[in-house]
Tab-separated table of C-alpha atoms in Angstrom:
chain	number	residue	atom	x	y	z
Q	851	MET	CA	-160.401	-122.460	14.442
Q	852	SER	CA	-162.804	-120.349	12.522
Q	853	SER	CA	-163.362	-116.712	11.935
Q	854	VAL	CA	-166.366	-114.531	11.281
Q	855	VAL	CA	-166.519	-111.748	8.734
Q	856	VAL	CA	-168.246	-108.722	10.242
Q	857	ILE	CA	-169.950	-106.542	7.650
Q	858	ALA	CA	-170.606	-102.819	7.783
Q	859	PRO	CA	-174.092	-102.176	9.202
Q	860	LEU	CA	-174.280	-98.849	7.414
Q	861	THR	CA	-172.641	-96.606	4.841
Q	862	GLY	CA	-170.069	-94.014	5.804
Q	863	LEU	CA	-166.439	-93.296	6.549
Q	864	ILE	CA	-164.480	-95.727	8.713
Q	865	VAL	CA	-162.698	-94.225	11.685
Q	866	ALA	CA	-160.665	-95.781	14.480
Q	867	LEU	CA	-162.418	-96.438	17.777
Q	868	SER	CA	-159.897	-94.080	19.367
Q	869	GLU	CA	-161.624	-91.258	17.447
Q	870	VAL	CA	-165.009	-91.936	19.059
Q	871	PRO	CA	-165.954	-89.033	21.380
Q	872	ASP	CA	-166.649	-91.350	24.297
Q	873	PRO	CA	-163.750	-92.641	26.403
Q	874	VAL	CA	-165.358	-96.020	27.085
Q	875	PHE	CA	-165.499	-96.829	23.370
Q	876	ALA	CA	-162.277	-94.965	22.538
Q	877	GLN	CA	-160.308	-96.976	25.097
Q	878	ARG	CA	-161.874	-100.160	23.715
Q	879	LEU	CA	-163.358	-101.084	27.085
Q	880	VAL	CA	-166.430	-102.374	25.261
Q	881	GLY	CA	-164.225	-104.317	22.875
Q	882	PRO	CA	-162.135	-103.998	19.723
Q	883	GLY	CA	-163.577	-103.025	16.368
Q	884	LEU	CA	-164.116	-99.927	14.271
Q	885	ALA	CA	-166.451	-96.974	14.067
Q	886	ILE	CA	-168.335	-95.580	11.092
Q	887	ALA	CA	-169.051	-91.877	10.633
Q	888	PRO	CA	-172.376	-92.396	8.833
Q	889	ALA	CA	-173.310	-90.815	5.540
Q	890	GLN	CA	-175.848	-88.123	6.391
Q	891	GLN	CA	-178.914	-89.716	4.875
Q	892	ARG	CA	-181.631	-91.939	6.222
Q	893	GLN	CA	-180.070	-95.394	6.197
Q	894	THR	CA	-181.140	-98.990	6.471
Q	895	VAL	CA	-179.009	-100.463	9.242
Q	896	LEU	CA	-177.974	-104.075	8.614
Q	897	SER	CA	-177.048	-106.962	10.845
Q	898	PRO	CA	-173.236	-107.266	10.911
Q	899	ILE	CA	-173.236	-111.074	11.335
Q	900	ASP	CA	-175.503	-114.112	11.258
Q	901	GLY	CA	-176.999	-114.733	14.664
Q	902	ARG	CA	-179.726	-113.897	17.109
Q	903	LEU	CA	-180.768	-110.325	17.782
Q	904	LEU	CA	-179.980	-110.604	21.449
Q	905	LYS	CA	-180.719	-106.986	22.292
Q	906	LEU	CA	-182.534	-104.431	20.181
Q	907	LYS	CA	-182.959	-100.800	21.182
Q	908	PRO	CA	-183.533	-97.845	18.868
Q	909	HIS	CA	-179.991	-96.622	19.569
Q	910	ALA	CA	-178.064	-99.913	19.725
Q	911	PHE	CA	-178.283	-103.632	19.106
Q	912	ILE	CA	-176.330	-106.825	19.684
Q	913	VAL	CA	-176.267	-109.784	17.314
Q	914	ALA	CA	-174.773	-112.932	18.790
Q	915	GLU	CA	-174.034	-116.436	17.656
Q	916	GLY	CA	-172.457	-118.550	20.362
Q	917	ARG	CA	-169.644	-116.520	21.823
Q	918	THR	CA	-169.418	-114.230	18.833
Q	919	ALA	CA	-171.358	-111.092	19.683
Q	920	VAL	CA	-171.203	-107.770	17.873
Q	921	LEU	CA	-172.543	-104.518	19.289
Q	922	VAL	CA	-173.636	-101.765	16.907
Q	923	HIS	CA	-174.107	-98.468	18.767
Q	924	LEU	CA	-175.881	-95.849	16.652
Q	925	GLY	CA	-174.363	-92.576	17.739
Q	926	ILE	CA	-173.124	-91.479	21.154
Q	927	ASP	CA	-175.560	-90.744	23.997
Q	928	THR	CA	-178.366	-91.428	21.524
Q	929	VAL	CA	-180.330	-93.244	24.216
Q	930	LEU	CA	-181.409	-89.662	25.023
Q	931	LEU	CA	-183.293	-89.427	21.712
Q	932	ASP	CA	-185.725	-92.045	22.939
Q	933	GLY	CA	-185.975	-93.666	19.524
Q	934	ALA	CA	-186.743	-90.499	17.560
Q	935	ALA	CA	-184.109	-91.260	14.886
Q	936	SER	CA	-185.036	-94.941	14.436
Q	937	THR	CA	-187.761	-97.115	12.943
Q	938	LEU	CA	-187.306	-100.744	13.914
Q	939	LEU	CA	-187.623	-103.409	11.202
Q	940	ALA	CA	-186.761	-106.432	13.349
Q	941	VAL	CA	-187.687	-107.693	16.804
Q	942	GLU	CA	-185.522	-108.717	19.731
Q	943	LYS	CA	-184.611	-112.442	19.827
Q	944	GLN	CA	-185.198	-112.759	16.086
Q	945	VAL	CA	-182.689	-114.861	14.135
Q	946	VAL	CA	-181.076	-112.713	11.451
Q	947	ARG	CA	-178.627	-113.158	8.621
Q	948	ALA	CA	-175.668	-110.848	8.047
Q	949	GLY	CA	-177.001	-108.008	5.917
Q	950	GLU	CA	-180.598	-108.344	7.069
Q	951	PRO	CA	-182.276	-104.974	7.790
Q	952	ILE	CA	-182.587	-104.184	11.506
Q	953	MET	CA	-183.942	-100.639	11.376
Q	954	TYR	CA	-184.114	-97.378	9.490
Q	955	TRP	CA	-181.991	-94.732	11.159
Q	956	ASP	CA	-181.437	-91.077	10.400
Q	957	PRO	CA	-178.007	-89.748	11.444
Q	958	ALA	CA	-179.008	-86.202	10.397
Q	959	LEU	CA	-181.609	-86.201	13.200
Q	960	VAL	CA	-178.905	-87.252	15.638
Q	961	ALA	CA	-176.542	-84.509	14.513
Q	962	GLY	CA	-179.448	-82.046	14.580
Q	963	ALA	CA	-179.958	-82.874	18.246
Q	964	GLY	CA	-176.349	-81.895	18.905
Q	965	LEU	CA	-175.148	-85.489	19.387
Q	966	SER	CA	-172.392	-87.410	17.636
Q	967	ALA	CA	-173.788	-89.826	15.034
Q	968	ILE	CA	-170.602	-91.912	14.959
Q	969	CYS	CA	-171.339	-95.640	15.189
Q	970	PRO	CA	-168.970	-98.010	17.014
Q	971	VAL	CA	-169.132	-101.592	15.721
Q	972	VAL	CA	-167.513	-103.693	18.404
Q	973	ALA	CA	-166.657	-107.329	19.119
Q	974	LEU	CA	-167.871	-108.018	22.674
Q	975	ASP	CA	-165.738	-109.980	25.142
Q	976	ALA	CA	-162.939	-110.153	22.593
Q	977	PRO	CA	-159.248	-109.444	23.252
Q	978	PRO	CA	-157.799	-106.493	21.312
Q	979	ASP	CA	-156.029	-108.707	18.773
Q	980	ALA	CA	-159.140	-110.742	17.957
Q	981	VAL	CA	-160.069	-108.422	15.105
Q	982	ALA	CA	-158.116	-108.351	11.856
Q	983	ASN	CA	-158.418	-107.240	8.236
Q	984	LEU	CA	-159.807	-103.897	9.312
Q	985	ALA	CA	-161.299	-101.964	6.400
Q	986	HIS	CA	-160.585	-98.276	5.926
Q	987	GLY	CA	-161.894	-95.304	4.032
Q	988	GLU	CA	-165.416	-95.151	2.677
Q	989	VAL	CA	-167.531	-98.221	3.269
Q	990	LEU	CA	-170.898	-99.251	1.905
Q	991	ALA	CA	-173.447	-101.009	4.079
Q	992	GLY	CA	-172.940	-104.745	3.600
Q	993	ALA	CA	-169.245	-104.566	2.697
Q	994	GLU	CA	-166.639	-106.348	4.819
Q	995	LEU	CA	-165.641	-104.319	7.872
Q	996	PHE	CA	-163.315	-106.613	9.806
Q	997	THR	CA	-162.702	-110.265	10.616
Q	998	TRP	CA	-163.188	-111.711	14.071
Q	999	ARG	CA	-160.724	-114.522	14.682
Q	1000	GLU	CA	-162.818	-115.780	17.519
Q	1001	ARG	CA	-162.319	-119.432	18.231
Q	1002	ILE	CA	-158.570	-119.202	18.699
Q	1003	TYR	CA	-159.483	-117.854	22.094
Q	1004	GLY	CA	-161.978	-120.570	22.910
W	1079	MET	CA	-168.244	-116.253	49.818
W	1080	ALA	CA	-168.582	-112.481	49.917
W	1081	GLU	CA	-171.856	-110.836	48.884
W	1082	ARG	CA	-173.089	-107.307	48.371
W	1083	ARG	CA	-176.541	-106.068	47.484
W	1084	VAL	CA	-176.574	-102.825	45.577
W	1085	VAL	CA	-179.036	-100.691	43.646
W	1086	VAL	CA	-177.811	-99.816	40.156
W	1087	THR	CA	-178.007	-96.072	39.550
W	1088	SER	CA	-176.755	-95.742	35.983
W	1089	ALA	CA	-179.555	-93.869	34.208
W	1090	VAL	CA	-179.578	-96.330	31.299
W	1091	GLY	CA	-179.116	-99.425	33.472
W	1092	LEU	CA	-176.220	-101.789	32.857
W	1093	HIS	CA	-176.020	-101.277	29.113
W	1094	ALA	CA	-173.058	-101.058	26.802
W	1095	ARG	CA	-170.972	-98.320	28.340
W	1096	PRO	CA	-171.683	-98.727	32.060
W	1097	ALA	CA	-171.459	-102.503	31.601
W	1098	ALA	CA	-168.052	-102.126	29.954
W	1099	VAL	CA	-166.781	-99.984	32.823
W	1100	PHE	CA	-168.117	-102.492	35.355
W	1101	VAL	CA	-166.697	-105.550	33.558
W	1102	THR	CA	-163.321	-103.817	33.246
W	1103	ALA	CA	-163.330	-103.215	36.998
W	1104	VAL	CA	-164.209	-106.881	37.587
W	1105	ALA	CA	-161.308	-107.939	35.368
W	1106	LYS	CA	-158.966	-105.703	37.347
W	1107	ALA	CA	-160.172	-107.291	40.592
W	1108	GLY	CA	-158.897	-110.596	39.210
W	1109	LEU	CA	-161.619	-112.678	40.884
W	1110	PRO	CA	-164.560	-114.569	39.469
W	1111	VAL	CA	-167.567	-112.386	40.277
W	1112	THR	CA	-171.207	-113.096	39.556
W	1113	LEU	CA	-174.071	-110.663	39.182
W	1114	THR	CA	-177.572	-111.823	40.113
W	1115	ARG	CA	-180.851	-110.080	39.351
W	1116	HIS	CA	-183.842	-109.948	41.689
W	1117	ASP	CA	-185.418	-112.837	39.742
W	1118	GLY	CA	-182.402	-115.055	40.318
W	1119	ARG	CA	-180.889	-114.841	36.844
W	1120	THR	CA	-177.131	-114.811	37.252
W	1121	ALA	CA	-174.362	-113.677	34.924
W	1122	ASP	CA	-170.595	-114.017	34.897
W	1123	ALA	CA	-169.617	-110.422	35.680
W	1124	ARG	CA	-166.433	-110.790	33.606
W	1125	SER	CA	-168.461	-110.943	30.386
W	1126	ILE	CA	-169.941	-107.781	28.861
W	1127	LEU	CA	-172.291	-109.917	26.804
W	1128	ALA	CA	-173.534	-111.779	29.890
W	1129	VAL	CA	-173.962	-108.570	31.894
W	1130	VAL	CA	-175.763	-106.711	29.107
W	1131	THR	CA	-178.049	-109.679	28.454
W	1132	LEU	CA	-179.109	-109.618	32.095
W	1133	ASP	CA	-180.916	-106.370	31.258
W	1134	VAL	CA	-180.433	-104.640	34.599
W	1135	LYS	CA	-182.339	-101.351	34.722
W	1136	CYS	CA	-181.705	-98.186	36.684
W	1137	GLY	CA	-183.084	-98.684	40.200
W	1138	ASP	CA	-182.814	-102.498	40.108
W	1139	GLU	CA	-181.189	-104.179	43.076
W	1140	VAL	CA	-178.534	-106.728	42.159
W	1141	LEU	CA	-176.471	-109.195	44.154
W	1142	LEU	CA	-172.711	-109.402	43.650
W	1143	ARG	CA	-170.892	-112.543	44.753
W	1144	ALA	CA	-167.204	-113.405	44.796
W	1145	GLU	CA	-164.916	-115.919	46.415
W	1146	GLY	CA	-161.232	-115.845	47.149
W	1147	ASP	CA	-158.597	-113.618	48.709
W	1148	GLY	CA	-159.649	-110.015	48.656
W	1149	ALA	CA	-163.248	-110.788	47.707
W	1150	ASP	CA	-164.681	-108.417	50.315
W	1151	ALA	CA	-162.528	-105.498	49.246
W	1152	ALA	CA	-163.192	-106.222	45.571
W	1153	LEU	CA	-166.958	-106.296	46.083
W	1154	ASP	CA	-166.835	-103.071	48.098
W	1155	GLY	CA	-165.264	-101.356	45.099
W	1156	LEU	CA	-167.626	-102.912	42.563
W	1157	ALA	CA	-170.704	-102.151	44.659
W	1158	GLU	CA	-169.608	-98.547	44.948
W	1159	LEU	CA	-169.155	-98.375	41.187
W	1160	LEU	CA	-172.694	-99.641	40.562
W	1161	ALA	CA	-174.172	-97.419	43.268
W	1162	ASN	CA	-172.545	-94.332	41.792
W	1163	GLY	CA	-173.271	-95.107	38.157
C-alpha cells in the first residue's frame, strides 16, 4: 500500500469540486479531487505528481505514473480559447517531476473571455474515497493539495 | 460478442468531460466494454484514463465491443451517446 501526495499546480483558493460550474466535474464523474479558483495573475502551472505527461493541451493535461493519473483542467470550456491563455513549457510524453513547470497560463484572459477560470484537479479512475487530506483555503503552487491512497484499490 | 461502429460527434473528441460521461454510462451498463480506434488501438471503456489516452477526435469512427447478457442493448445506448455527443 502506498499513497501519492498531489501538489497544487497553481496558486489560488481551494474550492470543492461541487462548486465547479460544470456538472460533469461537479458530480465527480471525472473523478474525485479538488478545484482551485486561480489567483488572477499569469501563473506557472506545475505538474501535480511525478510521472509522464500523458496528454498535454493548452487547456488541460494529464500526468500519470502507473495507475495513478491526475487531470488538471485549466478553466471550464477553455478548449474554446484555442490556446490563447497558455504558453507550453513541456511536451507531451515527457517525464516530469512533481512541481516541474508545464506551462504559463493566464486566468485573467480566461475570465476576460467570459469563461470560468476554475481549475479542477482530479484523480482519474479513482473511487470517491481514494482522496484524503484535502487542503482548504488559500494554496500556493507546489503546496500539498490532497493525498491519493491509490494502491489499496489495486 | 456484440459490436457497434459509431462516429464520435463530441466537438472536442473523447476528452475529459465527454469521456467521463461515456465511462460512467459504461459502468452503469455493468459489462466489460472495449473501444477500438480505426488503427486498431483498443481501450478498456471502463477507464477514463484509457479512453482519453486513445485520443479519439470528433468525426472518428470507433468500434464498441461487449460480451454478456444485455450486450446488444448496452451497446445501442452507448453508441447513441457517442453519436449524439
